[in-house]
Amino acid sequence: NAGVMQNPRHLVRRRGQEARLRCSPMKGHSHVYWYRQLPEEGLKFMVYLQKENIIDESGMPKERFSAEFPKEGPSILRIQQVVRGDSAAYFCASSPWTAGTGNTIYFGEGSWLTVV
Amino acid sequence: SQQGEEDPQALSIQEGENATMNCSYKTSINNLQWYRQNSGRGLVHLILIRSNEREKHSGRLRVTLDTSKKSSSLLITASRAADTASYFCATDALGNQFYFGTGTSLTVIP
């Protein structure tokens, strides 16, 4: 029973390039969350998606960042024209139902983005 | 601003001792959860406590919740070197997401 799968685990991009981070939720989970963690800090919520829908993107920067969770395939977090400040660990989590219903969200191992 | 804040930020104890971490939050919640994160790894769920519960146990873990004070504590008894990690509380006050604090970094010295 595979857990939440994220890839790549480590990604190096030059300033101005694009970064694409992928997340396959646990089997049977249709809710996906993306969080960002800066060094020595906690996790900051970015976006919450269900299949083909963005439910809450209140934590997403207004520019350069986008997320999708298509009907088929993994959820994608896309960062265009990366800057050094985007260097962070990006975590995906999934759950069978929405937060607030007493269920746990399960995290992947994260994707570490380094912008040089 | 973030919903949960852990205290202390860092804690160092000897193996065998108990470790206590606290979490404070700002608004009413449905549930509070504790997670562990080993360096360079993802978060692992430890325990969930609902707003109508006051205490919960799981192995060497004991979690309390005081909704009147908007705080929770995580107690790890008889700590082991393998417990060395960062510990985060997460609340789901606003429905669509979980809010995490900045974590407590626990070091257990063998």
PDB file of C-alpha atoms in Angstrom:
ATOM      1  CA  ASN A   1       0.000   0.000   0.000  1.00  0.00           C
ATOM      2  CA  ALA A   2       2.081   2.855  -1.297  1.00  0.00           C
ATOM      3  CA  GLY A   3       2.026   6.105   0.578  1.00  0.00           C
ATOM      4  CA  VAL A   4       2.059   9.577  -0.882  1.00  0.00           C
ATOM      5  CA  MET A   5       4.668   9.636  -3.621  1.00  0.00           C
ATOM      6  CA  GLN A   6       6.507  12.782  -4.513  1.00  0.00           C
ATOM      7  CA  ASN A   7       9.069  13.331  -7.212  1.00  0.00           C
ATOM      8  CA  PRO A   8      11.612  14.458  -7.747  1.00  0.00           C
ATOM      9  CA  ARG A   9      13.029  14.270  -4.229  1.00  0.00           C
ATOM     10  CA  HIS A  10      15.673  16.813  -5.067  1.00  0.00           C
ATOM     11  CA  LEU A  11      15.627  19.377  -7.830  1.00  0.00           C
ATOM     12  CA  VAL A  12      18.150  22.030  -8.740  1.00  0.00           C
ATOM     13  CA  ARG A  13      17.105  24.870 -10.991  1.00  0.00           C
ATOM     14  CA  ARG A  14      18.813  28.024 -12.174  1.00  0.00           C
ATOM     15  CA  ARG A  15      17.100  31.339 -11.613  1.00  0.00           C
ATOM     16  CA  GLY A  16      14.459  31.909 -14.279  1.00  0.00           C
ATOM     17  CA  GLN A  17      13.834  28.243 -15.008  1.00  0.00           C
ATOM     18  CA  GLU A  18      10.662  26.331 -14.262  1.00  0.00           C
ATOM     19  CA  ALA A  19      10.200  23.745 -11.538  1.00  0.00           C
ATOM     20  CA  ARG A  20       7.559  21.032 -11.694  1.00  0.00           C
ATOM     21  CA  LEU A  21       6.859  18.974  -8.621  1.00  0.00           C
ATOM     22  CA  ARG A  22       4.642  15.925  -8.787  1.00  0.00           C
ATOM     23  CA  CYS A  23       2.539  14.230  -6.173  1.00  0.00           C
ATOM     24  CA  SER A  24       0.616  10.994  -6.366  1.00  0.00           C
ATOM     25  CA  PRO A  25      -1.755  10.696  -3.410  1.00  0.00           C
ATOM     26  CA  MET A  26      -2.381   7.547  -1.501  1.00  0.00           C
ATOM     27  CA  LYS A  27      -4.722   5.104  -3.167  1.00  0.00           C
ATOM     28  CA  GLY A  28      -8.301   6.108  -2.592  1.00  0.00           C
ATOM     29  CA  HIS A  29      -7.447   9.675  -1.583  1.00  0.00           C
ATOM     30  CA  SER A  30      -8.988  12.418  -3.638  1.00  0.00           C
ATOM     31  CA  HIS A  31      -7.842  15.410  -1.574  1.00  0.00           C
ATOM     32  CA  VAL A  32      -4.373  16.840  -2.019  1.00  0.00           C
ATOM     33  CA  TYR A  33      -2.609  19.575  -0.062  1.00  0.00           C
ATOM     34  CA  TRP A  34       0.650  21.319  -0.851  1.00  0.00           C
ATOM     35  CA  TYR A  35       2.816  22.876   1.849  1.00  0.00           C
ATOM     36  CA  ARG A  36       6.127  24.702   1.729  1.00  0.00           C
ATOM     37  CA  GLN A  37       8.769  24.507   4.417  1.00  0.00           C
ATOM     38  CA  LEU A  38      11.609  26.959   4.570  1.00  0.00           C
ATOM     39  CA  PRO A  39      14.769  25.961   6.477  1.00  0.00           C
ATOM     40  CA  GLU A  40      14.216  25.810  10.228  1.00  0.00           C
ATOM     41  CA  GLU A  41      10.570  26.783   9.843  1.00  0.00           C
ATOM     42  CA  GLY A  42       7.200  25.127  10.011  1.00  0.00           C
ATOM     43  CA  LEU A  43       4.971  24.200   7.134  1.00  0.00           C
ATOM     44  CA  LYS A  44       3.053  26.906   5.347  1.00  0.00           C
ATOM     45  CA  PHE A  45      -0.141  25.949   3.574  1.00  0.00           C
ATOM     46  CA  MET A  46      -0.168  26.682  -0.133  1.00  0.00           C
ATOM     47  CA  VAL A  47      -3.111  25.029  -1.852  1.00  0.00           C
ATOM     48  CA  TYR A  48      -5.798  22.399  -1.413  1.00  0.00           C
ATOM     49  CA  LEU A  49      -7.166  20.519  -4.400  1.00  0.00           C
ATOM     50  CA  GLN A  50      -9.634  17.850  -5.214  1.00  0.00           C
ATOM     51  CA  LYS A  51      -9.746  16.093  -8.545  1.00  0.00           C
ATOM     52  CA  GLU A  52      -9.971  18.748 -11.256  1.00  0.00           C
ATOM     53  CA  ASN A  53     -10.764  21.482  -8.732  1.00  0.00           C
ATOM     54  CA  ILE A  54      -8.799  23.993  -6.713  1.00  0.00           C
ATOM     55  CA  ILE A  55     -10.663  24.306  -3.434  1.00  0.00           C
ATOM     56  CA  ASP A  56      -8.446  26.721  -1.524  1.00  0.00           C
ATOM     57  CA  GLU A  57      -5.404  28.503  -2.907  1.00  0.00           C
ATOM     58  CA  SER A  58      -5.181  31.165  -0.252  1.00  0.00           C
ATOM     59  CA  GLY A  59      -1.570  30.286   0.512  1.00  0.00           C
ATOM     60  CA  MET A  60      -0.299  30.399  -3.034  1.00  0.00           C
ATOM     61  CA  PRO A  61       1.812  33.349  -4.124  1.00  0.00           C
ATOM     62  CA  LYS A  62      -0.144  35.405  -6.636  1.00  0.00           C
ATOM     63  CA  GLU A  63       2.434  35.077  -9.394  1.00  0.00           C
ATOM     64  CA  ARG A  64       4.560  32.295 -10.821  1.00  0.00           C
ATOM     65  CA  PHE A  65       2.949  29.503  -8.797  1.00  0.00           C
ATOM     66  CA  SER A  66       0.187  27.232 -10.011  1.00  0.00           C
ATOM     67  CA  ALA A  67      -1.208  23.850  -9.087  1.00  0.00           C
ATOM     68  CA  GLU A  68      -3.418  21.281 -10.689  1.00  0.00           C
ATOM     69  CA  PHE A  69      -4.853  17.876  -9.897  1.00  0.00           C
ATOM     70  CA  PRO A  70      -6.180  16.399 -13.124  1.00  0.00           C
ATOM     71  CA  LYS A  71      -8.698  13.624 -13.426  1.00  0.00           C
ATOM     72  CA  GLU A  72      -5.914  11.262 -14.376  1.00  0.00           C
ATOM     73  CA  GLY A  73      -2.364  11.462 -13.109  1.00  0.00           C
ATOM     74  CA  PRO A  74      -0.569  13.179 -10.277  1.00  0.00           C
ATOM     75  CA  SER A  75      -1.041  16.604  -8.809  1.00  0.00           C
ATOM     76  CA  ILE A  76       1.481  19.098 -10.141  1.00  0.00           C
ATOM     77  CA  LEU A  77       2.899  22.146  -8.407  1.00  0.00           C
ATOM     78  CA  ARG A  78       4.484  24.407 -10.969  1.00  0.00           C
ATOM     79  CA  ILE A  79       6.809  27.285 -10.226  1.00  0.00           C
ATOM     80  CA  GLN A  80       7.723  29.479 -13.146  1.00  0.00           C
ATOM     81  CA  GLN A  81      10.786  31.705 -13.356  1.00  0.00           C
ATOM     82  CA  VAL A  82      12.159  30.467 -10.065  1.00  0.00           C
ATOM     83  CA  VAL A  83      14.057  32.794  -7.758  1.00  0.00           C
ATOM     84  CA  ARG A  84      16.423  31.997  -4.905  1.00  0.00           C
ATOM     85  CA  GLY A  85      13.657  32.602  -2.383  1.00  0.00           C
ATOM     86  CA  ASP A  86      11.748  29.644  -3.814  1.00  0.00           C
ATOM     87  CA  SER A  87      14.390  27.295  -2.428  1.00  0.00           C
ATOM     88  CA  ALA A  88      12.519  25.187   0.080  1.00  0.00           C
ATOM     89  CA  ALA A  89      11.058  21.779   0.739  1.00  0.00           C
ATOM     90  CA  TYR A  90       7.652  21.279  -0.826  1.00  0.00           C
ATOM     91  CA  PHE A  91       5.444  18.704   0.789  1.00  0.00           C
ATOM     92  CA  CYS A  92       2.354  17.099  -0.572  1.00  0.00           C
ATOM     93  CA  ALA A  93      -0.245  15.466   1.631  1.00  0.00           C
ATOM     94  CA  SER A  94      -3.403  13.580   0.866  1.00  0.00           C
ATOM     95  CA  SER A  95      -6.553  12.507   2.648  1.00  0.00           C
ATOM     96  CA  PRO A  96      -9.733  10.682   1.793  1.00  0.00           C
ATOM     97  CA  TRP A  97     -11.885  13.548   3.007  1.00  0.00           C
ATOM     98  CA  THR A  98     -11.506  17.182   3.713  1.00  0.00           C
ATOM     99  CA  ALA A  99      -9.837  18.604   6.793  1.00  0.00           C
ATOM    100  CA  GLY A 100     -12.126  19.258   9.705  1.00  0.00           C
ATOM    101  CA  THR A 101     -13.828  15.892   9.467  1.00  0.00           C
ATOM    102  CA  GLY A 102     -11.444  14.316  11.936  1.00  0.00           C
ATOM    103  CA  ASN A 103      -9.272  12.579   9.422  1.00  0.00           C
ATOM    104  CA  THR A 104      -5.539  12.525   9.134  1.00  0.00           C
ATOM    105  CA  ILE A 105      -3.566  13.823   6.224  1.00  0.00           C
ATOM    106  CA  TYR A 106      -0.623  11.753   5.102  1.00  0.00           C
ATOM    107  CA  PHE A 107       2.558  13.345   3.883  1.00  0.00           C
ATOM    108  CA  GLY A 108       5.004  12.456   1.192  1.00  0.00           C
ATOM    109  CA  GLU A 109       8.759  12.646   1.709  1.00  0.00           C
ATOM    110  CA  GLY A 110       8.930  16.062   0.100  1.00  0.00           C
ATOM    111  CA  SER A 111      10.638  17.626  -2.866  1.00  0.00           C
ATOM    112  CA  TRP A 112      13.672  19.751  -2.054  1.00  0.00           C
ATOM    113  CA  LEU A 113      14.062  22.589  -4.513  1.00  0.00           C
ATOM    114  CA  THR A 114      17.341  24.447  -4.709  1.00  0.00           C
ATOM    115  CA  VAL A 115      17.575  27.511  -6.913  1.00  0.00           C
ATOM    116  CA  VAL A 116      21.093  28.484  -7.880  1.00  0.00           C
TER     117      VAL A 116
ATOM    118  CA  SER B   1      -0.555  34.057  10.715  1.00  0.00           C
ATOM    119  CA  GLN B   2      -0.135  30.468  11.674  1.00  0.00           C
ATOM    120  CA  GLN B   3      -2.652  28.823  13.916  1.00  0.00           C
ATOM    121  CA  GLY B   4      -0.357  26.710  16.041  1.00  0.00           C
ATOM    122  CA  GLU B   5       2.773  27.645  17.922  1.00  0.00           C
ATOM    123  CA  GLU B   6       4.944  25.095  19.673  1.00  0.00           C
ATOM    124  CA  ASP B   7       6.955  25.699  22.771  1.00  0.00           C
ATOM    125  CA  PRO B   8       9.811  25.300  23.459  1.00  0.00           C
ATOM    126  CA  GLN B   9      11.488  25.800  20.098  1.00  0.00           C
ATOM    127  CA  ALA B  10      14.242  23.400  21.092  1.00  0.00           C
ATOM    128  CA  LEU B  11      14.540  20.781  23.801  1.00  0.00           C
ATOM    129  CA  SER B  12      17.493  18.614  24.729  1.00  0.00           C
ATOM    130  CA  ILE B  13      17.160  15.734  27.196  1.00  0.00           C
ATOM    131  CA  GLN B  14      18.920  12.552  28.258  1.00  0.00           C
ATOM    132  CA  GLU B  15      17.711   9.216  27.041  1.00  0.00           C
ATOM    133  CA  GLY B  16      15.134   7.806  29.443  1.00  0.00           C
ATOM    134  CA  GLU B  17      13.807  11.181  30.495  1.00  0.00           C
ATOM    135  CA  ASN B  18      10.381  12.476  29.578  1.00  0.00           C
ATOM    136  CA  ALA B  19       9.918  15.198  26.982  1.00  0.00           C
ATOM    137  CA  THR B  20       7.041  17.643  27.072  1.00  0.00           C
ATOM    138  CA  MET B  21       6.129  19.966  24.230  1.00  0.00           C
ATOM    139  CA  ASN B  22       3.327  22.475  24.143  1.00  0.00           C
ATOM    140  CA  CYS B  23       1.182  23.887  21.390  1.00  0.00           C
ATOM    141  CA  SER B  24      -0.992  26.970  21.545  1.00  0.00           C
ATOM    142  CA  TYR B  25      -3.519  28.004  18.958  1.00  0.00           C
ATOM    143  CA  LYS B  26      -5.717  30.992  18.354  1.00  0.00           C
ATOM    144  CA  THR B  27      -9.216  30.020  17.309  1.00  0.00           C
ATOM    145  CA  SER B  28     -11.671  27.216  17.935  1.00  0.00           C
ATOM    146  CA  ILE B  29     -10.720  23.901  16.408  1.00  0.00           C
ATOM    147  CA  ASN B  30     -12.294  20.632  15.395  1.00  0.00           C
ATOM    148  CA  ASN B  31      -9.203  18.522  15.876  1.00  0.00           C
ATOM    149  CA  LEU B  32      -5.572  18.847  16.784  1.00  0.00           C
ATOM    150  CA  GLN B  33      -2.891  16.528  15.514  1.00  0.00           C
ATOM    151  CA  TRP B  34       0.752  15.978  16.308  1.00  0.00           C
ATOM    152  CA  TYR B  35       3.333  15.055  13.697  1.00  0.00           C
ATOM    153  CA  ARG B  36       6.999  14.118  13.806  1.00  0.00           C
ATOM    154  CA  GLN B  37       9.571  15.056  11.209  1.00  0.00           C
ATOM    155  CA  ASN B  38      13.004  13.540  11.046  1.00  0.00           C
ATOM    156  CA  SER B  39      15.660  15.649   9.399  1.00  0.00           C
ATOM    157  CA  GLY B  40      15.249  15.688   5.634  1.00  0.00           C
ATOM    158  CA  ARG B  41      12.112  13.609   5.709  1.00  0.00           C
ATOM    159  CA  GLY B  42       8.363  14.049   5.488  1.00  0.00           C
ATOM    160  CA  LEU B  43       5.952  14.346   8.385  1.00  0.00           C
ATOM    161  CA  VAL B  44       4.686  11.290  10.150  1.00  0.00           C
ATOM    162  CA  HIS B  45       1.330  11.398  11.887  1.00  0.00           C
ATOM    163  CA  LEU B  46       1.526  10.571  15.591  1.00  0.00           C
ATOM    164  CA  ILE B  47      -1.833  11.183  17.168  1.00  0.00           C
ATOM    165  CA  LEU B  48      -5.123  13.024  16.689  1.00  0.00           C
ATOM    166  CA  ILE B  49      -7.206  14.459  19.492  1.00  0.00           C
ATOM    167  CA  ARG B  50     -10.693  15.789  18.907  1.00  0.00           C
ATOM    168  CA  SER B  51     -12.003  18.977  20.449  1.00  0.00           C
ATOM    169  CA  ASN B  52     -14.292  17.045  22.786  1.00  0.00           C
ATOM    170  CA  GLU B  53     -11.438  14.914  24.119  1.00  0.00           C
ATOM    171  CA  ARG B  54      -9.148  15.939  26.951  1.00  0.00           C
ATOM    172  CA  GLU B  55      -6.471  13.281  26.874  1.00  0.00           C
ATOM    173  CA  LYS B  56      -5.294  10.547  24.580  1.00  0.00           C
ATOM    174  CA  HIS B  57      -2.585   7.903  24.768  1.00  0.00           C
ATOM    175  CA  SER B  58      -0.681   6.005  22.147  1.00  0.00           C
ATOM    176  CA  GLY B  59       2.236   3.901  23.306  1.00  0.00           C
ATOM    177  CA  ARG B  60       4.761   6.242  24.944  1.00  0.00           C
ATOM    178  CA  LEU B  61       2.836   9.292  23.767  1.00  0.00           C
ATOM    179  CA  ARG B  62       0.335  11.196  25.835  1.00  0.00           C
ATOM    180  CA  VAL B  63      -1.526  14.159  24.415  1.00  0.00           C
ATOM    181  CA  THR B  64      -3.713  16.548  26.359  1.00  0.00           C
ATOM    182  CA  LEU B  65      -6.031  19.214  25.048  1.00  0.00           C
ATOM    183  CA  ASP B  66      -7.377  22.195  26.944  1.00  0.00           C
ATOM    184  CA  THR B  67      -9.808  24.021  24.697  1.00  0.00           C
ATOM    185  CA  SER B  68     -10.441  26.727  27.298  1.00  0.00           C
ATOM    186  CA  LYS B  69      -6.772  27.670  27.148  1.00  0.00           C
ATOM    187  CA  LYS B  70      -6.447  26.801  23.469  1.00  0.00           C
ATOM    188  CA  SER B  71      -3.454  24.641  24.158  1.00  0.00           C
ATOM    189  CA  SER B  72      -2.240  21.090  23.832  1.00  0.00           C
ATOM    190  CA  SER B  73       0.732  19.194  25.157  1.00  0.00           C
ATOM    191  CA  LEU B  74       2.616  16.187  23.869  1.00  0.00           C
ATOM    192  CA  LEU B  75       4.452  14.052  26.402  1.00  0.00           C
ATOM    193  CA  ILE B  76       6.939  11.433  25.276  1.00  0.00           C
ATOM    194  CA  THR B  77       7.832   9.129  28.129  1.00  0.00           C
ATOM    195  CA  ALA B  78      11.070   7.193  28.509  1.00  0.00           C
ATOM    196  CA  SER B  79      12.613   8.945  25.527  1.00  0.00           C
ATOM    197  CA  ARG B  80      14.982   7.194  23.147  1.00  0.00           C
ATOM    198  CA  ALA B  81      17.647   8.509  20.832  1.00  0.00           C
ATOM    199  CA  ALA B  82      15.348   7.578  17.933  1.00  0.00           C
ATOM    200  CA  ASP B  83      12.824  10.145  19.195  1.00  0.00           C
ATOM    201  CA  THR B  84      15.193  12.897  18.085  1.00  0.00           C
ATOM    202  CA  ALA B  85      13.156  14.875  15.550  1.00  0.00           C
ATOM    203  CA  SER B  86      11.029  17.973  15.142  1.00  0.00           C
ATOM    204  CA  TYR B  87       7.489  17.798  16.436  1.00  0.00           C
ATOM    205  CA  PHE B  88       4.627  19.851  15.018  1.00  0.00           C
ATOM    206  CA  CYS B  89       1.065  20.390  16.032  1.00  0.00           C
ATOM    207  CA  ALA B  90      -1.554  20.973  13.374  1.00  0.00           C
ATOM    208  CA  THR B  91      -5.051  22.356  13.721  1.00  0.00           C
ATOM    209  CA  ASP B  92      -7.937  22.380  11.298  1.00  0.00           C
ATOM    210  CA  ALA B  93      -9.802  25.391  12.530  1.00  0.00           C
ATOM    211  CA  LEU B  94     -10.704  26.841   9.188  1.00  0.00           C
ATOM    212  CA  GLY B  95     -12.003  23.728   7.547  1.00  0.00           C
ATOM    213  CA  ASN B  96     -10.080  23.368   4.352  1.00  0.00           C
ATOM    214  CA  GLN B  97      -6.563  22.989   5.584  1.00  0.00           C
ATOM    215  CA  PHE B  98      -4.306  22.156   8.465  1.00  0.00           C
ATOM    216  CA  TYR B  99      -2.245  24.875  10.082  1.00  0.00           C
ATOM    217  CA  PHE B 100       1.148  23.911  11.407  1.00  0.00           C
ATOM    218  CA  GLY B 101       3.291  25.589  13.995  1.00  0.00           C
ATOM    219  CA  THR B 102       7.017  26.161  13.715  1.00  0.00           C
ATOM    220  CA  GLY B 103       7.792  23.018  15.647  1.00  0.00           C
ATOM    221  CA  THR B 104       9.810  21.864  18.628  1.00  0.00           C
ATOM    222  CA  SER B 105      13.198  20.404  17.852  1.00  0.00           C
ATOM    223  CA  LEU B 106      13.835  17.536  20.260  1.00  0.00           C
ATOM    224  CA  THR B 107      17.281  16.081  20.808  1.00  0.00           C
ATOM    225  CA  VAL B 108      17.586  12.955  22.921  1.00  0.00           C
ATOM    226  CA  ILE B 109      21.146  12.358  24.059  1.00  0.00           C
ATOM    227  CA  PRO B 110      22.113   8.695  24.391  1.00  0.00           C
TER     228      PRO B 110
END
